[in-house]
Structures are given as structure tokens and as C-alpha cells.
Amino acid sequence: MTASPTPTTAEELRGAGLRVTAARVALLETVRDGDHLGVEAIASGVRDRVGHISLQAVYEALHALTAAGLVRRIEPAGHPARFEGRVGDNHHHIVCRSCGAVADVDCAVGDAPCLTAADDHGFAIDEAEVVYWGTCPDCSTGRSS
Ligand SMILES: [Zn+2]
Ligand SMILES: [Zn+2]
């Protein structure tokens, strides 16, 4: 009845050509509310919203949403995959070598300059993957607990 200016999560799923299920809506909301969550954290977020869901179902939904471009999967070498709702801007990540914390890093200068390779070898480039590695503030200060 009321025309909403921003599409609902269900409408976004439908717009991406996906069947709308309560689990998929909950999963997309969980990923967007979270900060580079791993699969286990996403599963528990989805369970908080819609009750029991198997890990297998979470994997399948993540796969569908990632393929549809609603969710981005990042996989820092040596760390489990993380998922985020910030898609389409080719931003990068900084990863803590010690605890695995992940933070967003925008492209170094202006508009995705890293997509302009010095030599593209004839490829049509659509993504540049850059991972910054370092030590997060918590780990570098020795975290006195
Ligand atoms: Zn750390
Ligand atoms: Zn990110």
C-alpha cells in the first residue's frame, strides 16, 4: 500500500532473480549488519532471526547470494572465508596477521585506479584483488585483559 523509496530486502532478492525465503532475507540482513562475518557467525545470526537452519542451508544461501552479487566473499590467504554486504566498489581489505580481524580499505587514490593495469595482456579486467596485511591496534598494543 505504501510506496517505499528503498527496496526491502525481499525486493532486492527478487530483483536479483532469487526466490525469496525467510532464510535468505535473514542471511542478507545478517551479512549487512555484520562486519565481514564468517560462516559460523552468519549461521548464528540467521538462527537468531528465523530459528533453526542447517549449516548446509547457510552455505547454499551464501552461494546463491554471492553468485547474484548481493554478497561479496573475501578469502584472505590462510583464513576462513568472510562475507560482506558492501559490493560493487572493488574496495580492499586489511587483515590482521595475528587475530584475523578484517577492515575495509578504499581504493588508494580516486576511482579504482588499480583496475588500470600497467599491462592488461589483452584481458578485460573487472576486479583487482589487493589484501593489506598487518597487525591490528588490539594486537599491537598487547591487549591487556
Ligand atoms: Zn589483531
Ligand atoms: Zn569489506
mmCIF file of N, CA, C and O in Angstrom, residues 1 22 25-26 52 57 74 77 100 102 112 116 129:
data_model
loop_
_atom_site.group_PDB
_atom_site.id
_atom_site.type_symbol
_atom_site.label_atom_id
_atom_site.label_comp_id
_atom_site.label_asym_id
_atom_site.label_seq_id
_atom_site.Cartn_x
_atom_site.Cartn_y
_atom_site.Cartn_z
ATOM 1 N N MET A 1 0.817 -1.193 0.000
ATOM 2 C CA MET A 1 0.000 0.000 0.000
ATOM 3 C C MET A 1 0.865 1.263 0.000
ATOM 4 O O MET A 1 0.698 2.152 -0.797
ATOM 5 N N ALA A 22 12.539 -16.841 3.863
ATOM 6 C CA ALA A 22 12.826 -16.166 5.127
ATOM 7 C C ALA A 22 14.309 -16.297 5.464
ATOM 8 O O ALA A 22 14.938 -15.364 5.963
ATOM 9 N N VAL A 25 16.393 -13.848 3.343
ATOM 10 C CA VAL A 25 16.233 -12.476 3.835
ATOM 11 C C VAL A 25 17.047 -12.288 5.109
ATOM 12 O O VAL A 25 17.797 -11.318 5.257
ATOM 13 N N ALA A 26 16.925 -13.243 6.028
ATOM 14 C CA ALA A 26 17.650 -13.150 7.299
ATOM 15 C C ALA A 26 19.154 -13.171 7.062
ATOM 16 O O ALA A 26 19.916 -12.460 7.722
ATOM 17 N N HIS A 52 15.947 -22.350 13.678
ATOM 18 C CA HIS A 52 16.959 -23.291 13.219
ATOM 19 C C HIS A 52 17.154 -23.294 11.703
ATOM 20 O O HIS A 52 16.202 -23.259 10.941
ATOM 21 N N ALA A 57 22.381 -25.331 4.684
ATOM 22 C CA ALA A 57 21.450 -24.370 4.083
ATOM 23 C C ALA A 57 22.071 -22.971 4.058
ATOM 24 O O ALA A 57 21.853 -22.201 3.118
ATOM 25 N N ILE A 74 35.097 -12.753 0.688
ATOM 26 C CA ILE A 74 36.523 -12.467 0.704
ATOM 27 C C ILE A 74 37.224 -13.610 1.407
ATOM 28 O O ILE A 74 36.695 -14.205 2.344
ATOM 29 N N ALA A 77 44.222 -15.259 2.467
ATOM 30 C CA ALA A 77 45.008 -16.491 2.479
ATOM 31 C C ALA A 77 45.234 -16.969 3.908
ATOM 32 O O ALA A 77 45.620 -16.201 4.786
ATOM 33 N N GLY A 100 43.260 -12.067 12.769
ATOM 34 C CA GLY A 100 42.380 -12.242 11.617
ATOM 35 C C GLY A 100 41.331 -11.161 11.476
ATOM 36 O O GLY A 100 40.446 -11.273 10.627
ATOM 37 N N VAL A 102 39.366 -8.036 10.175
ATOM 38 C CA VAL A 102 39.320 -7.515 8.815
ATOM 39 C C VAL A 102 38.693 -6.130 8.832
ATOM 40 O O VAL A 102 37.715 -5.899 9.528
ATOM 41 N N ALA A 112 39.015 3.596 -8.263
ATOM 42 C CA ALA A 112 39.522 2.268 -8.616
ATOM 43 C C ALA A 112 40.702 2.290 -9.601
ATOM 44 O O ALA A 112 40.655 1.649 -10.635
ATOM 45 N N THR A 116 43.329 -0.153 -13.548
ATOM 46 C CA THR A 116 44.080 0.204 -14.740
ATOM 47 C C THR A 116 45.467 -0.419 -14.633
ATOM 48 O O THR A 116 46.390 0.168 -14.081
ATOM 49 N N GLU A 129 42.333 -7.567 -6.888
ATOM 50 C CA GLU A 129 42.285 -8.046 -5.513
ATOM 51 C C GLU A 129 43.558 -7.649 -4.781
ATOM 52 O O GLU A 129 44.641 -8.089 -5.136
#
